[in-house]
Amino acid sequence: FGLPELVERVKFANFDTRLKAERVYQARQAIQAARGNLLPRLNMNTIITAAVSVIDPTNVGGLVGDVVPFIFPNRWYALKEAGLFYDAEKYSYASLVANQIGAVEELYFNVLSGQIYSKHLGDYESYLQELYTLALSQEKAGQIPVGFASRLFRNRVLAVESDIVSIQELLVREYSSLSVAAGLSPIEGISALEQVSPPPIGQNLKLTAEGTVTQSLANSLAIKELLYLEEAAKKTFKVIEYSFLDPQADPSLSLGFGYAANLNVSRSHINEVKVRAVSTAMETEARVKSTVALVNRIVDQYALSSEARDNSKELLRLTTSRMAREGIVDATEVLIVVDPLLKSEIAQAQLELTYMAAR
């Protein structure tokens, strides 16, 4: 599986996005229902009331709610409310899809990072095995003291093998999580991923917090959803305010001792959404600043790890050249030189994938 394919599956096969899509459909149908409440309708109660009104014209008022429902303002506000809830659900759906895609991308790059780490450790283990064999031969030849170097390298080999086992177990769990996120079986879903080519990482890729935060707040789907919910809550207040005029409205919204309390609860809902909008904006700003700091840190660390890798490669070349001239290889010294080279190569690979996930 490649990342584009997994992203497409998130949009249509992910269980959470499918459930949210049903919510969007329900909200769209609620508009049709609210629009229908503005049109005349016929039911058994209407027929009976109409028949009685022929005999007793004073009963004609009972027909108003069914024959001319569009005269009641609460029903028009209910239609506007339904439309705003629908818009809010659409943004909620888009926000969920974006979050799910982000989660899949993070899992995708985590798996690739684990695979790269595992490969480097495998290469390192092979190199340690060669040094271990060399140390044993040197001990047998009496070139170095018996026991120390061979045991040192054997312990390193065992530690690396243990790390590889742990990484493989972690990859199995992350493959399972990635499969579920893409709407696939956690057991038979994903067994391999396409490799990606990371972009060159340089100082020109650094971000500025202020500009990035402004752009993120302007494009935030979660904030747009809350803005529509706020407007919908205001229309809900109007529905309650004028429901006492509608003979078919919820009896609990009639004029009475609970009328003011119902309005106060509705006002509280409006304030609640406003608070959520401010909170979401602050959380978004905090996340964006954190991501900007992460990206900038990666750029700086990548430069440092590049220099460390180049230095380690040159140090290894100088060490092996000297040992070739002297005619003897000091396995312990080689290990001291190889360790930082391995760490710098692993660090660079992980920084590249972390950068792609963060962007």
Short mmCIF file of C-alpha atoms in Angstrom, two decimals:
data_model
loop_
_atom_site.label_atom_id
_atom_site.label_comp_id
_atom_site.label_asym_id
_atom_site.label_seq_id
_atom_site.Cartn_x
_atom_site.Cartn_y
_atom_site.Cartn_z
CA PHE A 1 0.00 0.00 0.00
CA GLY A 2 1.12 3.52 -0.77
CA LEU A 3 0.21 6.62 1.21
CA PRO A 4 -2.15 8.07 -1.48
CA GLU A 5 -4.10 4.80 -1.57
CA LEU A 6 -4.42 4.73 2.22
CA VAL A 7 -5.56 8.36 2.27
CA GLU A 8 -8.31 7.56 -0.24
CA ARG A 9 -9.44 4.62 1.86
CA VAL A 10 -9.69 6.88 4.92
CA LYS A 11 -12.17 9.08 3.06
CA PHE A 12 -14.54 6.25 2.17
CA ALA A 13 -13.69 3.10 4.16
CA ASN A 14 -12.72 4.37 7.61
CA PHE A 15 -15.47 3.47 10.09
CA ASP A 16 -15.49 6.83 11.87
CA THR A 17 -15.76 8.77 8.62
CA ARG A 18 -18.55 6.48 7.41
CA LEU A 19 -20.49 7.12 10.62
CA LYS A 20 -19.94 10.87 10.28
CA ALA A 21 -21.10 10.71 6.65
CA GLU A 22 -24.40 9.27 7.92
CA ARG A 23 -24.69 12.24 10.28
CA VAL A 24 -24.26 14.59 7.33
CA TYR A 25 -26.98 12.70 5.43
CA GLN A 26 -29.30 12.90 8.44
CA ALA A 27 -28.70 16.64 8.74
CA ARG A 28 -29.50 17.12 5.06
CA GLN A 29 -32.75 15.18 5.47
CA ALA A 30 -33.60 17.32 8.51
CA ILE A 31 -33.66 20.32 6.17
CA GLN A 32 -36.25 18.58 4.02
CA ALA A 33 -38.30 17.77 7.11
CA ALA A 34 -38.14 21.39 8.32
CA ARG A 35 -39.13 22.60 4.85
CA GLY A 36 -42.03 20.15 4.87
CA ASN A 37 -43.28 21.68 8.13
CA LEU A 38 -43.89 24.91 6.20
CA LEU A 39 -46.25 23.22 3.73
CA PRO A 40 -49.88 22.16 4.21
CA ARG A 41 -50.37 18.54 5.24
CA LEU A 42 -53.20 16.10 5.63
CA ASN A 43 -53.76 13.62 8.44
CA MET A 44 -56.75 12.04 10.18
CA ASN A 45 -56.89 14.83 12.76
CA THR A 46 -57.09 17.40 9.94
CA ILE A 47 -59.93 15.51 8.26
CA ILE A 48 -61.92 15.20 11.49
CA THR A 49 -61.34 18.85 12.40
CA ALA A 50 -62.41 19.97 8.92
CA ALA A 51 -65.61 17.88 9.14
CA VAL A 52 -66.45 19.28 12.57
CA SER A 53 -65.76 22.83 11.36
CA VAL A 54 -68.52 22.48 8.76
CA ILE A 55 -70.97 22.04 11.62
CA ASP A 56 -69.21 24.29 14.12
CA PRO A 57 -67.10 27.01 12.41
CA THR A 58 -65.45 27.87 15.73
CA ASN A 59 -63.27 24.75 15.34
CA VAL A 60 -61.63 26.09 12.18
CA GLY A 61 -58.71 27.36 14.29
CA GLY A 62 -57.60 23.77 14.76
CA LEU A 63 -56.82 23.58 11.04
CA VAL A 64 -54.38 26.50 10.99
CA GLY A 65 -51.31 24.49 11.95
CA ASP A 66 -51.91 21.99 9.13
CA VAL A 67 -53.33 24.21 6.37
CA VAL A 68 -51.23 27.37 6.69
CA PRO A 69 -48.18 26.32 8.80
CA PHE A 70 -45.96 28.86 7.04
CA ILE A 71 -47.50 31.72 9.01
CA PHE A 72 -45.66 30.66 12.19
CA PRO A 73 -42.19 32.26 12.51
CA ASN A 74 -40.77 29.44 14.67
CA ARG A 75 -41.01 27.08 11.67
CA TRP A 76 -38.99 29.43 9.46
CA TYR A 77 -36.37 29.69 12.15
CA ALA A 78 -36.39 25.89 12.44
CA LEU A 79 -35.63 25.69 8.70
CA LYS A 80 -32.69 28.08 9.06
CA GLU A 81 -31.55 26.14 12.12
CA ALA A 82 -31.57 22.88 10.14
CA GLY A 83 -29.55 24.45 7.34
CA LEU A 84 -26.92 25.72 9.76
CA PHE A 85 -26.70 22.35 11.51
CA TYR A 86 -26.17 20.76 8.10
CA ASP A 87 -23.33 23.16 7.31
CA ALA A 88 -21.82 22.44 10.74
CA GLU A 89 -22.02 18.68 10.12
CA LYS A 90 -20.27 19.09 6.76
CA TYR A 91 -17.38 20.92 8.39
CA SER A 92 -17.35 18.38 11.20
CA TYR A 93 -17.08 15.61 8.60
CA ALA A 94 -14.28 17.41 6.76
CA SER A 95 -12.47 18.01 10.05
CA LEU A 96 -12.77 14.35 11.03
CA VAL A 97 -11.48 13.20 7.63
CA ALA A 98 -8.51 15.57 7.91
CA ASN A 99 -7.73 14.29 11.42
CA GLN A 100 -8.04 10.66 10.31
CA ILE A 101 -5.75 11.32 7.34
CA GLY A 102 -3.24 12.92 9.70
CA ALA A 103 -3.40 9.87 11.97
CA VAL A 104 -2.89 7.51 9.02
CA GLU A 105 0.05 9.56 7.76
CA GLU A 106 1.64 9.51 11.21
CA LEU A 107 1.21 5.73 11.47
CA TYR A 108 2.52 5.33 7.92
CA PHE A 109 5.71 7.27 8.64
CA ASN A 110 6.10 5.56 12.02
CA VAL A 111 6.03 2.17 10.31
CA LEU A 112 8.53 3.28 7.69
CA SER A 113 10.74 4.72 10.42
CA GLY A 114 10.59 1.43 12.31
CA GLN A 115 11.46 -0.50 9.16
CA ILE A 116 14.44 1.73 8.45
CA TYR A 117 15.58 1.46 12.06
CA SER A 118 15.23 -2.32 11.90
CA LYS A 119 17.24 -2.46 8.66
CA HIS A 120 20.05 -0.34 10.09
CA LEU A 121 20.15 -2.52 13.19
CA GLY A 122 20.27 -5.63 10.99
CA ASP A 123 23.24 -4.22 9.08
CA TYR A 124 24.85 -3.24 12.37
CA GLU A 125 24.31 -6.74 13.75
CA SER A 126 26.03 -8.25 10.70
CA TYR A 127 28.95 -5.87 11.17
CA LEU A 128 29.17 -6.76 14.87
CA GLN A 129 29.15 -10.45 13.99
CA GLU A 130 32.18 -9.86 11.74
CA LEU A 131 33.95 -7.98 14.52
CA TYR A 132 33.03 -10.73 16.98
CA THR A 133 34.52 -13.36 14.67
CA LEU A 134 37.61 -11.19 14.21
CA ALA A 135 38.02 -10.75 17.98
CA LEU A 136 37.75 -14.50 18.53
CA SER A 137 40.43 -15.17 15.93
CA GLN A 138 42.71 -12.52 17.43
CA GLU A 139 42.24 -13.99 20.91
CA LYS A 140 43.11 -17.45 19.65
CA ALA A 141 46.19 -16.06 17.90
CA GLY A 142 47.27 -14.36 21.11
CA GLN A 143 47.13 -10.89 19.55
CA ILE A 144 44.76 -9.56 22.21
CA PRO A 145 43.85 -10.69 25.75
CA VAL A 146 41.46 -13.64 25.82
CA GLY A 147 37.80 -13.08 26.72
CA PHE A 148 37.31 -9.33 26.91
CA ALA A 149 36.79 -8.29 23.27
CA SER A 150 34.81 -11.39 22.29
CA ARG A 151 32.43 -11.02 25.21
CA LEU A 152 32.08 -7.29 24.55
CA PHE A 153 31.03 -7.91 20.95
CA ARG A 154 28.80 -10.84 21.87
CA ASN A 155 26.93 -8.66 24.36
CA ARG A 156 26.52 -5.97 21.69
CA VAL A 157 25.13 -8.54 19.25
CA LEU A 158 22.63 -9.81 21.83
CA ALA A 159 21.51 -6.25 22.66
CA VAL A 160 20.95 -5.43 18.99
CA GLU A 161 19.03 -8.68 18.42
CA SER A 162 16.80 -7.81 21.39
CA ASP A 163 16.14 -4.35 19.91
CA ILE A 164 15.23 -5.89 16.56
CA VAL A 165 12.73 -8.24 18.23
CA SER A 166 11.12 -5.28 20.04
CA ILE A 167 10.89 -3.23 16.85
CA GLN A 168 9.30 -6.12 14.95
CA GLU A 169 6.66 -6.48 17.67
CA LEU A 170 5.98 -2.74 17.54
CA LEU A 171 5.67 -2.87 13.75
CA VAL A 172 3.06 -5.64 13.99
CA ARG A 173 0.93 -3.46 16.30
CA GLU A 174 1.34 -0.35 14.13
CA TYR A 175 0.48 -2.31 10.98
CA SER A 176 -2.68 -3.46 12.74
CA SER A 177 -3.59 0.11 13.77
CA LEU A 178 -2.89 1.38 10.26
CA SER A 179 -5.08 -1.34 8.75
CA VAL A 180 -8.03 -0.48 11.00
CA ALA A 181 -7.63 3.25 10.27
CA ALA A 182 -7.84 2.46 6.55
CA GLY A 183 -10.91 0.25 6.99
CA LEU A 184 -9.00 -3.01 6.49
CA SER A 185 -8.70 -6.18 8.52
CA PRO A 186 -6.16 -5.78 11.33
CA ILE A 187 -4.88 -9.32 10.64
CA GLU A 188 -4.95 -9.59 6.85
CA GLY A 189 -5.02 -5.88 5.93
CA ILE A 190 -1.56 -4.36 5.40
CA SER A 191 1.68 -6.32 5.34
CA ALA A 192 3.95 -3.97 3.39
CA LEU A 193 4.20 -0.27 2.53
CA GLU A 194 5.66 1.58 -0.41
CA GLN A 195 8.80 3.52 0.39
CA VAL A 196 8.78 7.30 0.05
CA SER A 197 11.50 9.68 -1.04
CA PRO A 198 11.99 12.36 1.60
CA PRO A 199 12.61 15.92 0.42
CA PRO A 200 15.99 17.58 0.97
CA ILE A 201 15.97 19.23 4.37
CA GLY A 202 17.65 22.62 4.59
CA GLN A 203 17.44 25.84 6.58
CA ASN A 204 15.07 27.29 3.95
CA LEU A 205 12.35 24.91 5.21
CA LYS A 206 12.05 26.58 8.60
CA LEU A 207 8.66 28.00 9.51
CA THR A 208 7.56 31.17 11.29
CA ALA A 209 5.02 30.71 14.07
CA GLU A 210 3.02 33.89 13.46
CA GLY A 211 2.28 33.36 9.78
CA THR A 212 1.58 29.65 10.20
CA VAL A 213 -0.80 30.23 13.12
CA THR A 214 -2.74 32.91 11.22
CA GLN A 215 -3.15 30.63 8.21
CA SER A 216 -4.15 27.64 10.34
CA LEU A 217 -6.79 29.58 12.27
CA ALA A 218 -8.26 30.93 9.02
CA ASN A 219 -8.45 27.43 7.52
CA SER A 220 -9.47 25.51 10.64
CA LEU A 221 -12.43 23.28 9.83
CA ALA A 222 -13.19 22.75 13.53
CA ILE A 223 -13.51 26.50 14.11
CA LYS A 224 -15.76 26.89 11.07
CA GLU A 225 -17.95 24.08 12.40
CA LEU A 226 -18.34 25.88 15.72
CA LEU A 227 -19.20 29.16 14.00
CA TYR A 228 -22.08 27.44 12.23
CA LEU A 229 -23.13 25.77 15.47
CA GLU A 230 -23.22 29.17 17.15
CA GLU A 231 -25.49 30.54 14.44
CA ALA A 232 -27.65 27.43 14.66
CA ALA A 233 -27.93 27.89 18.44
CA LYS A 234 -29.14 31.45 17.86
CA LYS A 235 -31.85 30.14 15.54
CA THR A 236 -32.80 27.56 18.16
CA PHE A 237 -33.35 30.45 20.56
CA LYS A 238 -35.71 32.03 18.04
CA VAL A 239 -37.57 28.76 17.60
CA ILE A 240 -38.19 28.63 21.33
CA GLU A 241 -39.05 32.33 21.50
CA TYR A 242 -41.86 32.06 18.93
CA SER A 243 -43.09 28.51 19.56
CA PHE A 244 -45.93 29.72 21.81
CA LEU A 245 -47.65 31.01 18.65
CA ASP A 246 -47.65 27.58 17.00
CA PRO A 247 -50.55 25.37 18.12
CA GLN A 248 -48.60 22.25 17.12
CA ALA A 249 -45.33 23.19 18.86
CA ASP A 250 -43.90 21.26 21.79
CA PRO A 251 -46.21 22.00 24.77
CA SER A 252 -43.17 22.53 27.00
CA LEU A 253 -42.31 25.62 24.93
CA SER A 254 -45.66 27.31 25.56
CA LEU A 255 -45.97 30.50 27.56
CA GLY A 256 -45.78 29.59 31.20
CA PHE A 257 -43.51 29.36 34.20
CA GLY A 258 -40.92 27.38 32.23
CA TYR A 259 -40.81 29.71 29.23
CA ALA A 260 -38.09 32.01 30.61
CA ALA A 261 -36.04 29.01 31.78
CA ASN A 262 -36.16 27.51 28.28
CA LEU A 263 -34.88 30.78 26.81
CA ASN A 264 -32.13 30.98 29.42
CA VAL A 265 -31.01 27.42 28.62
CA SER A 266 -30.89 28.32 24.93
CA ARG A 267 -28.81 31.43 25.67
CA SER A 268 -26.48 29.24 27.70
CA HIS A 269 -26.06 26.91 24.71
CA ILE A 270 -25.03 29.90 22.59
CA ASN A 271 -22.46 30.93 25.20
CA GLU A 272 -21.23 27.36 25.46
CA VAL A 273 -20.50 27.19 21.74
CA LYS A 274 -18.72 30.56 21.91
CA VAL A 275 -16.49 29.26 24.70
CA ARG A 276 -15.77 26.10 22.72
CA ALA A 277 -14.81 28.21 19.71
CA VAL A 278 -12.35 30.27 21.75
CA SER A 279 -10.95 27.13 23.37
CA THR A 280 -10.56 25.40 20.01
CA ALA A 281 -8.78 28.43 18.56
CA MET A 282 -6.34 28.46 21.49
CA GLU A 283 -5.73 24.72 21.22
CA THR A 284 -5.17 25.06 17.48
CA GLU A 285 -2.68 27.88 18.04
CA ALA A 286 -0.84 25.80 20.64
CA ARG A 287 -0.66 22.76 18.36
CA VAL A 288 0.53 24.84 15.42
CA LYS A 289 3.25 26.51 17.49
CA SER A 290 4.34 23.11 18.76
CA THR A 291 4.49 21.76 15.20
CA VAL A 292 6.44 24.80 13.99
CA ALA A 293 8.94 24.26 16.82
CA LEU A 294 9.18 20.57 15.88
CA VAL A 295 9.81 21.32 12.19
CA ASN A 296 12.46 23.91 13.01
CA ARG A 297 14.11 21.54 15.48
CA ILE A 298 14.21 18.82 12.84
CA VAL A 299 15.87 21.18 10.35
CA ASP A 300 18.55 22.12 12.90
CA GLN A 301 19.10 18.54 14.08
CA TYR A 302 19.30 17.29 10.51
CA ALA A 303 22.18 19.65 9.83
CA LEU A 304 23.95 18.45 12.98
CA SER A 305 23.38 14.77 12.20
CA SER A 306 24.61 15.31 8.62
CA GLU A 307 27.86 16.77 9.93
CA ALA A 308 28.18 13.97 12.49
CA ARG A 309 27.62 11.34 9.80
CA ASP A 310 30.23 12.87 7.49
CA ASN A 311 32.73 13.13 10.35
CA SER A 312 32.07 9.52 11.39
CA LYS A 313 32.53 8.27 7.83
CA GLU A 314 35.85 10.11 7.54
CA LEU A 315 36.95 8.86 10.97
CA LEU A 316 36.12 5.28 9.95
CA ARG A 317 38.07 5.71 6.71
CA LEU A 318 41.10 7.06 8.55
CA THR A 319 40.93 4.31 11.18
CA THR A 320 40.64 1.44 8.69
CA SER A 321 43.40 2.95 6.50
CA ARG A 322 45.75 3.17 9.48
CA MET A 323 44.95 -0.38 10.58
CA ALA A 324 45.55 -1.63 7.02
CA ARG A 325 49.00 -0.03 7.04
CA GLU A 326 49.77 -1.50 10.47
CA GLY A 327 48.53 -4.91 9.43
CA ILE A 328 46.25 -5.44 12.44
CA VAL A 329 42.61 -4.57 13.08
CA ASP A 330 41.62 -3.44 16.57
CA ALA A 331 37.98 -4.56 16.70
CA THR A 332 37.27 -2.56 19.86
CA GLU A 333 38.51 0.66 18.26
CA VAL A 334 36.48 -0.03 15.13
CA LEU A 335 33.38 -0.43 17.30
CA ILE A 336 34.01 2.94 18.95
CA VAL A 337 34.12 4.55 15.48
CA VAL A 338 31.15 2.67 14.00
CA ASP A 339 28.70 3.38 16.83
CA PRO A 340 28.32 7.14 16.18
CA LEU A 341 28.11 6.49 12.42
CA LEU A 342 25.18 4.14 12.92
CA LYS A 343 23.43 6.56 15.29
CA SER A 344 23.80 9.48 12.88
CA GLU A 345 22.44 7.46 9.94
CA ILE A 346 19.44 6.27 11.95
CA ALA A 347 18.85 9.80 13.23
CA GLN A 348 18.86 11.22 9.70
CA ALA A 349 16.39 8.65 8.40
CA GLN A 350 14.03 9.20 11.33
CA LEU A 351 14.30 12.98 11.07
CA GLU A 352 13.37 12.82 7.37
CA LEU A 353 10.21 10.81 8.08
CA THR A 354 9.31 12.89 11.14
CA TYR A 355 9.63 16.01 9.02
CA MET A 356 7.28 14.60 6.37
CA ALA A 357 4.72 13.65 9.03
CA ALA A 358 4.97 17.07 10.73
CA ARG A 359 4.51 19.00 7.48
#
